[in-house]
Every structure is written in structure tokens, then in C-alpha cells.
CSV table of C-alpha atoms in Angstrom, one decimal:
chain,number,residue,atom,x,y,z
A,1,GLU,CA,129.6,100.8,183.9
A,2,ALA,CA,127.8,103.9,185.1
A,3,GLY,CA,124.2,104.2,184.0
A,4,VAL,CA,122.3,107.2,182.6
A,5,THR,CA,122.3,109.9,185.2
A,6,GLN,CA,119.7,112.6,185.4
A,7,PHE,CA,119.5,115.5,187.7
A,8,PRO,CA,117.8,117.0,189.5
A,9,SER,CA,115.6,114.0,190.4
A,10,HIS,CA,112.9,116.5,191.4
A,11,SER,CA,112.2,120.1,190.7
A,12,VAL,CA,109.4,122.3,191.8
A,13,ILE,CA,109.2,125.7,190.1
A,14,GLU,CA,106.7,128.5,189.7
A,15,LYS,CA,105.0,129.2,186.4
A,16,GLY,CA,107.1,131.6,184.4
A,17,GLN,CA,110.4,130.5,185.8
A,18,THR,CA,113.2,128.7,184.0
A,19,VAL,CA,114.3,125.2,184.7
A,20,THR,CA,117.2,123.2,183.2
A,21,LEU,CA,117.3,119.5,183.3
A,22,ARG,CA,120.5,117.6,182.7
A,23,CYS,CA,121.2,114.1,181.4
A,24,ASP,CA,124.6,112.4,181.5
A,25,PRO,CA,124.5,109.4,179.1
A,26,ILE,CA,126.6,106.3,179.3
A,27,SER,CA,130.1,107.2,178.2
A,28,GLY,CA,130.6,106.5,174.5
A,29,HIS,CA,126.9,106.4,173.7
A,30,ASP,CA,126.4,108.7,170.7
A,31,ASN,CA,122.6,108.5,170.7
A,32,LEU,CA,120.7,110.4,173.4
A,33,TYR,CA,117.0,110.7,173.7
A,34,TRP,CA,114.6,112.8,175.7
A,35,TYR,CA,111.1,111.6,176.6
A,36,ARG,CA,108.4,113.0,178.8
A,37,ARG,CA,105.5,111.5,180.7
A,38,VAL,CA,102.7,113.8,181.7
A,39,MET,CA,100.8,112.4,184.7
A,40,GLY,CA,98.6,109.5,183.8
A,41,LYS,CA,99.5,109.6,180.1
A,42,GLU,CA,101.9,107.8,177.9
A,43,ILE,CA,105.6,108.5,177.7
A,44,LYS,CA,106.2,110.6,174.6
A,45,PHE,CA,109.3,111.2,172.5
A,46,LEU,CA,110.8,114.7,172.6
A,47,LEU,CA,114.0,114.5,170.6
A,48,HIS,CA,117.0,112.5,169.6
A,49,PHE,CA,120.6,113.5,169.4
A,50,VAL,CA,123.4,111.8,167.6
A,51,LYS,CA,126.5,113.2,169.2
A,52,GLU,CA,125.9,116.9,169.3
A,53,SER,CA,123.5,117.0,166.4
A,54,LYS,CA,119.7,116.9,166.6
A,55,GLN,CA,118.6,114.0,164.6
A,56,ASP,CA,114.9,114.3,165.3
A,57,GLU,CA,113.2,116.9,167.3
A,58,SER,CA,109.7,116.3,166.1
A,59,GLY,CA,108.4,115.7,169.6
A,60,MET,CA,109.4,119.0,171.1
A,61,PRO,CA,106.1,120.6,172.2
A,62,ASN,CA,107.0,124.2,171.5
A,63,ASN,CA,109.7,126.8,171.4
A,64,ARG,CA,109.8,127.1,175.2
A,65,PHE,CA,111.8,123.9,175.1
A,66,LEU,CA,115.5,124.1,174.2
A,67,ALA,CA,117.7,121.0,174.1
A,68,GLU,CA,121.4,121.1,173.7
A,69,ARG,CA,124.2,118.6,173.7
A,70,THR,CA,127.4,120.5,173.4
A,71,GLY,CA,130.4,118.4,172.7
A,72,GLY,CA,128.3,115.3,172.3
A,73,THR,CA,128.5,114.4,175.9
A,74,TYR,CA,125.8,115.4,178.4
A,75,SER,CA,122.6,117.1,177.4
A,76,THR,CA,120.5,119.8,178.9
A,77,LEU,CA,116.8,120.5,178.4
A,78,LYS,CA,115.7,124.0,179.3
A,79,VAL,CA,112.1,125.0,179.7
A,80,GLN,CA,111.7,128.8,179.6
A,81,PRO,CA,109.2,130.1,180.7
A,82,ALA,CA,107.7,127.0,182.4
A,83,GLU,CA,103.9,126.5,182.2
A,84,LEU,CA,101.7,124.3,184.3
A,85,GLU,CA,101.2,121.8,181.5
A,86,ASP,CA,105.0,121.2,181.5
A,87,SER,CA,104.7,119.2,184.7
A,88,GLY,CA,105.7,115.6,184.3
A,89,VAL,CA,108.6,113.2,184.4
A,90,TYR,CA,111.3,113.8,181.9
A,91,PHE,CA,113.3,110.7,180.9
A,92,CYS,CA,116.6,110.5,179.2
A,93,ALA,CA,118.0,107.4,177.4
A,94,SER,CA,121.2,106.7,175.6
A,95,ARG,CA,122.3,104.0,173.2
A,96,SER,CA,125.6,103.0,171.5
A,97,ASP,CA,125.6,103.2,167.7
A,98,GLY,CA,126.5,99.6,167.4
A,99,ASP,CA,123.8,98.3,169.7
A,100,ARG,CA,120.3,98.4,168.2
A,101,TYR,CA,118.5,97.2,171.3
A,102,GLY,CA,120.6,98.6,174.1
A,103,TYR,CA,118.7,101.6,175.2
A,104,THR,CA,119.5,102.6,178.8
A,105,PHE,CA,117.1,104.9,180.5
A,106,GLY,CA,117.7,107.2,183.4
A,107,SER,CA,115.5,107.5,186.5
A,108,GLY,CA,113.9,110.6,185.2
A,109,THR,CA,113.4,114.1,186.5
A,110,ARG,CA,110.0,114.9,188.1
A,111,LEU,CA,109.1,118.5,187.2
A,112,THR,CA,106.3,120.2,189.0
A,113,VAL,CA,105.2,123.6,187.8
A,114,VAL,CA,103.0,125.4,190.3
B,1,ALA,CA,100.7,106.8,163.5
B,2,GLN,CA,101.6,104.1,165.9
B,3,THR,CA,99.7,103.9,169.2
B,4,VAL,CA,100.1,101.7,172.2
B,5,THR,CA,97.3,101.0,174.6
B,6,GLN,CA,97.5,99.6,178.1
B,7,SER,CA,94.0,99.3,179.4
B,8,GLN,CA,94.9,98.4,183.0
B,9,PRO,CA,96.1,101.4,185.0
B,10,GLU,CA,96.6,99.3,188.1
B,11,MET,CA,96.9,95.6,188.8
B,12,SER,CA,97.7,93.6,191.9
B,13,VAL,CA,98.9,90.0,192.4
B,14,GLN,CA,99.5,87.8,195.3
B,15,GLU,CA,103.1,86.9,195.9
B,16,ALA,CA,104.0,83.6,194.1
B,17,GLU,CA,100.9,83.9,191.8
B,18,THR,CA,100.7,84.7,188.1
B,19,VAL,CA,99.6,88.0,186.6
B,20,THR,CA,99.1,89.1,183.0
B,21,LEU,CA,99.4,92.7,181.8
B,22,SER,CA,97.6,93.6,178.6
B,23,CYS,CA,98.9,95.7,175.7
B,24,THR,CA,97.5,96.4,172.3
B,25,TYR,CA,99.0,98.5,169.6
B,26,ASP,CA,98.2,99.9,166.2
B,27,THR,CA,100.5,100.1,163.3
B,28,SER,CA,100.5,99.7,159.5
B,29,GLU,CA,104.1,98.4,159.5
B,30,SER,CA,105.0,94.8,159.2
B,31,ASP,CA,108.5,94.9,160.7
B,32,TYR,CA,108.8,96.2,164.3
B,33,TYR,CA,109.8,95.5,167.8
B,34,LEU,CA,107.7,95.3,171.0
B,35,PHE,CA,109.0,95.8,174.5
B,36,TRP,CA,108.0,95.7,178.1
B,37,TYR,CA,109.9,98.0,180.4
B,38,LYS,CA,109.7,98.1,184.1
B,39,GLN,CA,110.2,101.2,186.3
B,40,PRO,CA,110.4,100.6,190.1
B,41,PRO,CA,109.6,103.7,192.2
B,42,SER,CA,112.2,106.4,191.8
B,43,ARG,CA,114.5,104.1,189.8
B,44,GLN,CA,115.5,103.8,186.2
B,45,MET,CA,113.4,102.1,183.6
B,46,ILE,CA,114.8,98.7,182.7
B,47,LEU,CA,114.0,96.4,179.8
B,48,VAL,CA,112.1,93.3,180.9
B,49,ILE,CA,111.6,91.5,177.5
B,50,ARG,CA,111.7,92.2,173.8
B,51,GLN,CA,109.8,90.6,170.9
B,52,GLU,CA,110.7,90.9,167.2
B,53,ALA,CA,107.5,91.0,165.1
B,54,TYR,CA,108.9,88.6,162.5
B,55,LYS,CA,109.4,85.9,165.1
B,56,GLN,CA,106.4,83.7,165.7
B,57,GLN,CA,107.8,82.3,168.9
B,58,ASN,CA,106.9,84.1,172.0
B,59,ALA,CA,109.8,85.6,173.9
B,60,THR,CA,110.6,84.3,177.4
B,61,GLU,CA,113.0,85.7,180.1
B,62,ASN,CA,112.9,83.5,183.2
B,63,ARG,CA,109.6,84.3,185.0
B,64,PHE,CA,108.6,86.7,182.3
B,65,SER,CA,106.9,85.7,179.0
B,66,VAL,CA,104.8,87.3,176.4
B,67,ASN,CA,101.8,86.3,174.4
B,68,PHE,CA,102.4,88.0,171.0
B,69,GLN,CA,99.4,87.9,168.7
B,70,LYS,CA,100.5,89.8,165.6
B,71,ALA,CA,97.2,89.6,163.7
B,72,ALA,CA,95.3,90.9,166.8
B,73,LYS,CA,98.1,93.4,167.5
B,74,SER,CA,98.2,92.2,171.1
B,75,PHE,CA,101.3,91.9,173.3
B,76,SER,CA,100.6,90.8,176.8
B,77,LEU,CA,103.2,90.2,179.6
B,78,LYS,CA,102.8,87.2,181.9
B,79,ILE,CA,104.7,87.3,185.2
B,80,SER,CA,104.9,83.9,186.9
B,81,ASP,CA,105.7,83.3,190.5
B,82,SER,CA,105.4,87.0,191.3
B,83,GLN,CA,107.9,88.4,193.7
B,84,LEU,CA,107.8,91.6,195.8
B,85,GLY,CA,110.6,93.0,193.7
B,86,ASP,CA,108.2,92.8,190.7
B,87,ALA,CA,106.2,95.7,192.0
B,88,ALA,CA,106.7,98.6,189.6
B,89,MET,CA,105.2,100.5,186.7
B,90,TYR,CA,105.2,98.5,183.6
B,91,PHE,CA,105.3,100.1,180.2
B,92,CYS,CA,104.5,98.5,176.9
B,93,ALA,CA,106.4,100.0,174.0
B,94,TYR,CA,106.6,99.8,170.2
B,95,ARG,CA,109.5,100.6,167.9
B,96,SER,CA,109.6,100.5,164.2
B,97,ASN,CA,112.5,98.5,162.6
B,98,THR,CA,113.5,101.6,160.7
B,99,GLY,CA,113.1,104.1,163.5
B,100,ASN,CA,114.7,105.1,166.7
B,101,GLN,CA,111.7,106.4,168.5
B,102,PHE,CA,109.7,104.4,171.1
B,103,TYR,CA,105.9,104.7,171.3
B,104,PHE,CA,104.9,103.9,174.9
B,105,GLY,CA,101.6,103.0,176.5
B,106,THR,CA,100.3,104.8,179.6
B,107,GLY,CA,101.6,102.2,181.9
B,108,THR,CA,100.3,99.6,184.4
B,109,SER,CA,101.1,100.0,188.1
B,110,LEU,CA,101.6,96.5,189.5
B,111,THR,CA,101.3,95.8,193.2
B,112,VAL,CA,102.6,92.6,194.7
B,113,ILE,CA,100.8,91.6,197.9
B,114,PRO,CA,102.8,89.6,200.4
């Protein structure tokens, strides 16, 4: 079974530019989560999709962040315009509805805003 | 709000020795789950061990075991017979029984010395 795939693995952009991160969950996993780790700090929840619907987006920092999951498959997280404080590692995780514990995380996308 | 604290940013252990990583948490809930996740460099985060709060018995997975002290809200991870492949960032995490969101600590970077 393929794992959760995130790309790019690294991205360096200038302040003010736009970046789109992508997450491909495990096939059949209805639940998809985005988390972020700012350097040296804890990993924080951003949002949760169930299929294509946003179940919980309480962790989204501001309206410069837009997450989508069209068709309930892969998800994108767009940052526009990027600010220096957006730098960090963005993790995606997916879970099957029938498996309460089976969260599978991706390797993360390291975003650096300069 | 739930918080998870890992007070050891970095730890090192000699190969074949034992190391204990500390984690404390704060919650007003009585039913929850605690986890230790491991992230090797540039690789996906994987589950090491899980503990249900209602279980008094400490969880064990091969060389990994926890010391769960519910009253003290402490959840430490012990790695026995450390191996080079154990080198990674370790994250302690909390999840409510009724919620989907993880609350993570800041992580402990473990180095294994040959």
C-alpha cells in the first residue's frame, strides 16, 4: 500500500510569492489532516477534511492559507502571499473512517520563505 | 486547552544502552490517548507506541515501553537496547477520545552513538 505522499519535499520562495503544497492520501482514506511545525516549536493542527468537506479548520492561521480537496482525493494547501513566519514543515496525514488509530503521516514539505 | 510538553530538545544514547524521553501533558479530560511518534530525517512520521488513558498497564512494543502516570500527567518513553536506526525526532502527542486532532510536543531529537 502506498503511503501518504507530499510534494514538493522542499520549497524556497520569496516573501510575497505564492506556494501550493500537495498531499496525496492513502487511497480510500476519507479523513485528511494538515499540520504545521514552525522551527523549534510543536506541530500544530491546521485543518481536517472528511472527503471533500472541511470538518474542522480551526487551526488555519489566517486567510492567506487556502486548503482544498476537490473530489475527496488529494488536497492542496496554498499560501498566498507567503510571509516569513509561514516557514516551517507542513505535514499531511490520512486515516480511514473505520480505523480510529490508523493515522498515516507523510514526510512533510519543508517551506522556507526568504 | 490541551498542551504537551517535551522538556528535552536533544538527547543522546550509546548504542545498546537505554534512554528515556520525557513528556508531560495538561488536560481536563479523563478519556484520551497518548502517542509517541518517530520521524527519521526526511522520512515520514511513524507511530511508535500508543497508550489509552483508561488502561493502567503501560504499553510495550518490543524495545519501546512507556511509563504512564495519569495522576502526574506524565508519559515517558523508554527505548531499550538502542540501535542506530532509533536516531530520529520523537514527538509526544495527545488526542482526546472524542476528537480527531492531535496535540504534539516540540519534539526530542535523539542521537544514537555507535
